[in-house]
Tab-separated table of C-alpha atoms in Angstrom:
chain	number	residue	atom	x	y	z
A	1	MET	CA	-28.652	-1.069	0.265
A	2	GLY	CA	-31.096	1.287	-1.465
A	3	ALA	CA	-30.411	3.405	-4.051
A	4	GLY	CA	-27.301	5.062	-4.586
A	5	HIS	CA	-26.987	8.563	-2.973
A	6	ALA	CA	-24.686	11.125	-4.725
A	7	HIS	CA	-22.483	13.103	-1.958
A	8	GLN	CA	-20.876	16.664	-2.384
A	9	LEU	CA	-17.408	15.257	-2.963
A	10	TYR	CA	-18.357	12.901	-5.979
A	11	ARG	CA	-18.091	14.218	-9.587
A	12	ARG	CA	-19.867	12.022	-12.093
A	13	GLY	CA	-17.749	11.205	-14.964
A	14	ASP	CA	-16.653	8.316	-17.160
A	15	SER	CA	-13.045	8.046	-16.640
A	16	PRO	CA	-10.801	5.156	-16.215
A	17	VAL	CA	-10.429	6.055	-12.671
A	18	HIS	CA	-14.377	6.036	-12.204
A	19	GLY	CA	-14.645	2.785	-13.780
A	20	LEU	CA	-12.496	0.989	-11.488
A	21	PRO	CA	-14.088	-1.349	-8.712
A	22	PRO	CA	-14.435	0.466	-5.521
A	23	HIS	CA	-12.554	-1.751	-3.425
A	24	THR	CA	-9.413	-1.962	-5.830
A	25	LYS	CA	-9.471	2.062	-5.233
A	26	LEU	CA	-9.673	1.749	-1.440
A	27	VAL	CA	-6.770	-0.764	-1.216
A	28	ALA	CA	-4.687	1.673	-3.623
A	29	VAL	CA	-5.438	4.952	-1.616
A	30	LEU	CA	-4.429	2.826	1.569
A	31	GLY	CA	-1.180	1.579	0.189
A	32	PHE	CA	-0.454	5.305	-1.346
A	33	VAL	CA	-0.960	6.827	2.157
A	34	LEU	CA	1.347	4.130	3.871
A	35	VAL	CA	3.926	4.921	1.441
A	36	VAL	CA	3.496	8.421	2.265
A	37	VAL	CA	3.360	8.168	5.906
A	38	THR	CA	6.678	5.600	5.782
A	39	THR	CA	8.800	8.528	3.799
A	40	PRO	CA	11.194	10.172	5.921
A	41	ARG	CA	10.266	13.872	6.225
A	42	GLU	CA	13.581	15.242	5.077
A	43	ALA	CA	13.239	13.631	1.694
A	44	VAL	CA	11.433	16.912	0.570
A	45	TRP	CA	12.013	15.598	-3.128
A	46	ALA	CA	9.881	12.675	-2.681
A	47	PHE	CA	6.925	14.432	-1.551
A	48	GLY	CA	6.941	16.696	-4.784
A	49	CYS	CA	6.872	13.364	-6.661
A	50	TYR	CA	4.024	12.084	-4.416
A	51	ALA	CA	2.111	15.206	-5.645
A	52	VAL	CA	3.117	14.861	-9.108
A	53	LEU	CA	1.644	11.288	-9.229
A	54	LEU	CA	-1.807	12.502	-7.502
A	55	GLY	CA	-1.649	15.445	-10.284
A	56	ALA	CA	-1.602	12.531	-12.970
A	57	VAL	CA	-4.478	10.781	-11.232
A	58	ALA	CA	-6.553	13.796	-11.068
A	59	ALA	CA	-5.807	14.629	-14.600
A	60	LEU	CA	-6.768	10.955	-15.498
A	61	ALA	CA	-10.040	11.224	-13.665
A	62	ARG	CA	-10.862	14.693	-14.970
A	63	VAL	CA	-11.034	16.183	-11.736
A	64	PRO	CA	-10.184	19.992	-11.905
A	65	ALA	CA	-7.446	21.461	-9.678
A	66	GLY	CA	-9.978	23.965	-8.167
A	67	PHE	CA	-12.334	21.245	-7.174
A	68	LEU	CA	-9.569	19.356	-5.402
A	69	LEU	CA	-8.015	22.623	-3.654
A	70	ARG	CA	-11.372	23.709	-2.463
A	71	ARG	CA	-11.763	20.217	-0.785
A	72	LEU	CA	-8.519	20.331	0.611
A	73	ALA	CA	-9.816	23.236	3.032
A	74	ILE	CA	-10.938	20.296	5.474
A	75	GLU	CA	-7.329	20.170	6.698
A	76	ILE	CA	-7.214	23.758	7.696
A	77	PRO	CA	-7.227	23.070	11.710
A	78	PHE	CA	-4.460	20.870	11.186
A	79	VAL	CA	-2.573	23.676	9.362
A	80	ALA	CA	-3.078	26.102	11.968
A	81	PHE	CA	-1.708	23.500	14.612
A	82	ALA	CA	1.479	23.039	12.085
A	83	VAL	CA	2.081	26.906	12.054
A	84	LEU	CA	2.212	26.921	15.618
A	85	MET	CA	4.800	24.299	16.023
A	86	PRO	CA	7.999	26.022	15.145
A	87	PHE	CA	7.106	28.597	17.881
A	88	VAL	CA	6.275	25.943	20.737
A	89	VAL	CA	8.522	23.000	20.123
A	90	PRO	CA	12.196	23.291	21.871
A	91	GLY	CA	15.404	22.748	20.302
A	92	GLU	CA	17.847	24.486	17.763
A	93	GLN	CA	16.818	27.841	16.756
A	94	THR	CA	17.023	29.604	13.187
A	95	THR	CA	15.678	32.827	11.771
A	96	VAL	CA	13.159	32.893	9.171
A	97	LEU	CA	11.962	35.974	7.712
A	98	GLY	CA	13.643	37.874	10.846
A	99	VAL	CA	11.542	35.566	13.375
A	100	SER	CA	13.505	33.089	15.388
A	101	VAL	CA	11.947	29.532	15.035
A	102	SER	CA	12.828	26.106	16.124
A	103	VAL	CA	14.258	24.004	13.637
A	104	PRO	CA	12.725	20.708	15.052
A	105	GLY	CA	9.381	22.594	14.974
A	106	LEU	CA	9.911	23.588	11.357
A	107	TRP	CA	10.403	19.828	10.448
A	108	GLY	CA	7.361	18.727	12.512
A	109	ALA	CA	5.314	21.435	10.958
A	110	TRP	CA	6.476	20.454	7.392
A	111	ASN	CA	5.857	16.726	8.434
A	112	ILE	CA	2.204	17.438	9.296
A	113	LEU	CA	1.505	19.526	6.306
A	114	ALA	CA	3.251	17.290	3.550
A	115	LYS	CA	1.957	14.004	4.651
A	116	GLY	CA	-1.394	15.378	5.721
A	117	THR	CA	-2.152	17.009	2.725
A	118	LEU	CA	-1.150	14.300	0.401
A	119	GLY	CA	-3.214	11.881	2.261
A	120	VAL	CA	-6.292	14.254	2.271
A	121	ALA	CA	-5.696	14.638	-1.662
A	122	ALA	CA	-5.914	11.028	-2.290
A	123	SER	CA	-8.983	10.883	-0.193
A	124	VAL	CA	-10.751	13.595	-1.993
A	125	LEU	CA	-9.550	11.924	-5.342
A	126	LEU	CA	-11.256	8.659	-4.110
A	127	ALA	CA	-14.353	10.378	-3.027
A	128	ALA	CA	-14.329	12.327	-5.991
A	129	THR	CA	-14.434	9.280	-8.475
A	130	THR	CA	-16.511	6.734	-6.081
A	131	GLU	CA	-20.046	7.226	-5.008
A	132	LEU	CA	-20.764	6.517	-1.578
A	133	ARG	CA	-22.693	3.716	-1.788
A	134	ALA	CA	-19.982	1.918	-3.932
A	135	LEU	CA	-17.461	2.934	-1.280
A	136	VAL	CA	-19.672	0.803	1.354
A	137	LEU	CA	-19.755	-1.956	-1.049
A	138	GLY	CA	-16.148	-2.139	-1.699
A	139	LEU	CA	-15.678	-2.287	1.971
A	140	GLN	CA	-18.043	-5.566	1.962
A	141	ARG	CA	-16.037	-6.648	-0.600
A	142	LEU	CA	-12.557	-6.392	1.497
A	143	GLY	CA	-14.249	-8.260	4.255
A	144	LEU	CA	-15.696	-5.520	6.400
A	145	PRO	CA	-17.772	-7.042	9.386
A	146	SER	CA	-21.424	-7.278	7.892
A	147	LEU	CA	-22.814	-5.343	10.860
A	148	LEU	CA	-20.887	-2.386	10.194
A	149	VAL	CA	-21.649	-2.595	6.685
A	150	GLN	CA	-25.072	-2.401	7.372
A	151	ILE	CA	-24.890	0.460	9.432
A	152	ALA	CA	-23.114	2.457	7.092
A	153	SER	CA	-25.730	1.672	4.738
A	154	PHE	CA	-28.314	2.586	6.721
A	155	MET	CA	-26.564	5.876	7.619
A	156	ILE	CA	-26.295	6.681	3.924
A	157	ARG	CA	-29.767	5.509	3.046
A	158	TYR	CA	-31.604	7.625	6.080
A	159	GLY	CA	-29.112	10.273	6.683
A	160	ASP	CA	-30.896	12.570	4.165
A	161	LEU	CA	-34.534	11.680	5.552
A	162	ILE	CA	-33.103	12.928	8.996
A	163	THR	CA	-31.879	16.021	7.519
A	164	ASP	CA	-35.153	16.806	5.923
A	165	GLU	CA	-36.825	16.096	9.255
A	166	MET	CA	-34.520	18.500	10.934
A	167	ARG	CA	-35.110	21.181	8.093
A	168	ARG	CA	-38.861	20.909	8.359
A	169	MET	CA	-38.845	21.207	12.086
A	170	SER	CA	-36.879	24.579	11.695
A	171	ILE	CA	-39.089	25.883	9.280
A	172	ALA	CA	-41.975	24.846	11.789
A	173	ARG	CA	-40.294	27.078	14.698
A	174	ARG	CA	-39.620	29.690	12.385
A	175	SER	CA	-43.192	30.061	10.964
A	176	ARG	CA	-44.182	30.443	14.520
A	177	GLY	CA	-42.105	33.204	15.066
A	178	PHE	CA	-39.192	31.311	16.965
A	179	GLU	CA	-35.572	32.577	16.240
A	180	ALA	CA	-32.864	31.020	18.586
A	181	SER	CA	-30.878	34.220	19.787
A	182	GLY	CA	-29.603	33.071	23.082
A	183	VAL	CA	-28.956	30.765	26.093
A	184	ARG	CA	-32.877	31.152	26.995
A	185	HIS	CA	-33.700	29.444	23.665
A	186	TRP	CA	-31.770	26.346	24.313
A	187	GLY	CA	-34.459	24.695	26.076
A	188	VAL	CA	-36.516	25.012	22.834
A	189	LEU	CA	-33.881	23.419	20.741
A	190	ALA	CA	-33.118	20.740	23.242
A	191	LYS	CA	-36.656	19.608	23.028
A	192	SER	CA	-36.647	19.589	19.147
A	193	ALA	CA	-33.456	17.505	19.544
A	194	GLY	CA	-35.382	14.912	21.966
A	195	ALA	CA	-38.586	14.873	19.217
A	196	LEU	CA	-35.979	14.204	16.557
A	197	PHE	CA	-34.436	11.417	18.090
A	198	ILE	CA	-37.855	9.938	19.051
A	199	ARG	CA	-39.066	10.168	15.595
A	200	SER	CA	-35.807	8.704	14.423
A	201	TYR	CA	-36.138	5.653	16.683
A	202	GLU	CA	-39.825	5.238	15.719
A	203	ARG	CA	-38.776	5.159	12.125
A	204	GLY	CA	-35.932	2.778	12.686
A	205	GLU	CA	-38.511	0.376	14.575
A	206	ARG	CA	-40.698	0.329	11.551
A	207	VAL	CA	-38.048	-0.165	9.142
A	208	HIS	CA	-36.679	-3.278	11.137
A	209	LEU	CA	-40.093	-4.615	11.381
A	210	ALA	CA	-40.582	-4.227	7.636
A	211	MET	CA	-37.412	-5.795	7.050
A	212	VAL	CA	-38.089	-8.693	9.078
A	213	SER	CA	-41.404	-9.321	7.756
A	214	ARG	CA	-39.602	-9.597	4.327
A	215	GLY	CA	-37.206	-12.427	5.630
A	216	TYR	CA	-34.318	-10.391	7.230
A	217	THR	CA	-32.316	-12.772	9.385
A	218	GLY	CA	-29.409	-10.307	10.371
A	219	THR	CA	-27.297	-10.224	7.179
A	220	MET	CA	-27.909	-8.368	3.972
A	221	PRO	CA	-27.135	-10.370	0.274
A	222	VAL	CA	-23.932	-9.172	-1.511
A	223	LEU	CA	-25.197	-6.891	-4.073
A	224	ASP	CA	-21.797	-6.721	-5.707
A	225	ALA	CA	-20.561	-10.241	-6.929
A	226	THR	CA	-18.875	-9.059	-10.209
A	227	VAL	CA	-15.333	-10.608	-10.367
A	228	THR	CA	-12.349	-8.117	-10.580
A	229	THR	CA	-9.787	-8.663	-13.146
A	230	ARG	CA	-6.082	-8.380	-12.816
A	231	ALA	CA	-5.822	-5.781	-15.370
A	232	GLN	CA	-8.284	-3.670	-13.131
A	233	TRP	CA	-6.231	-4.419	-9.896
A	234	ALA	CA	-2.886	-3.459	-11.824
A	235	ARG	CA	-4.542	-0.093	-12.991
A	236	ALA	CA	-5.662	0.714	-9.240
A	237	LEU	CA	-2.386	-0.151	-7.728
A	238	ALA	CA	-0.579	1.748	-10.276
A	239	LEU	CA	-0.217	4.625	-7.985
A	240	PRO	CA	0.836	3.122	-4.795
A	241	LEU	CA	3.394	0.853	-6.840
A	242	ALA	CA	4.703	3.916	-8.375
A	243	ALA	CA	5.269	5.726	-5.110
A	244	LEU	CA	6.787	2.706	-3.732
A	245	PRO	CA	10.436	3.037	-5.170
A	246	ILE	CA	10.320	6.658	-4.370
A	247	CYS	CA	9.875	5.935	-0.830
A	248	LEU	CA	12.520	2.957	-0.918
A	249	LEU	CA	15.101	5.794	-2.109
A	250	ALA	CA	14.149	8.234	0.301
A	251	LEU	CA	14.756	5.653	3.024
A	252	LEU	CA	18.233	4.832	1.523
A	253	GLY	CA	18.884	8.472	1.772
A	254	ARG	CA	19.279	8.719	-1.979
A	255	THR	CA	18.056	11.039	-4.486
A	256	PRO	CA	17.031	10.409	-8.150
């Protein structure tokens, strides 16, 4: 795999969370999300506790609240869907701020908003503390099929090159007086997309030939062979393990 590529969600730092092996953080986030999803939607207090746990992780990772909240904007389409549920889901009706809404719809909207927001927040924290290349290496350590790991690594390596190629083609069109302003210009954009595909395909052929000439046989060497200690696993799994008792209490219908 090539050199590391920083992405927009990543924040460089030397916090204890940044220093954890990527595969341990992947397992921790997956475990936390499973616990959140398993929690009954009626246990409102439990979701508050989960939010406090994520806040503690964010503080430990030195990820500002503003950064986290801005990245949560990705779930806006789901929020819009959830807002409509109290008005379209049939069932018992109640009044909120003078508006008649469905009780099952309200619970459904809360279920989507609470669990979706917590899941997205956990994912954002994972991305903010782990480089994209490291995430791929973590998936490799967890046993993801080699072919999928290679595809992901090449996407990371050459995604920026393809984006730069698109930018150069756009500049070339504008320098010749072209501005896409309607359906009649779609033909030009389609030809540009075709040219970009051909260039990308030819680049892929050249890269493959270069790899074969250097001994590539269909598998990539494992670049991350460091041993993960029990202490690192314990620190990484602290989040889902702390959330698990909360989930069990919620399933038993109890409050702390």
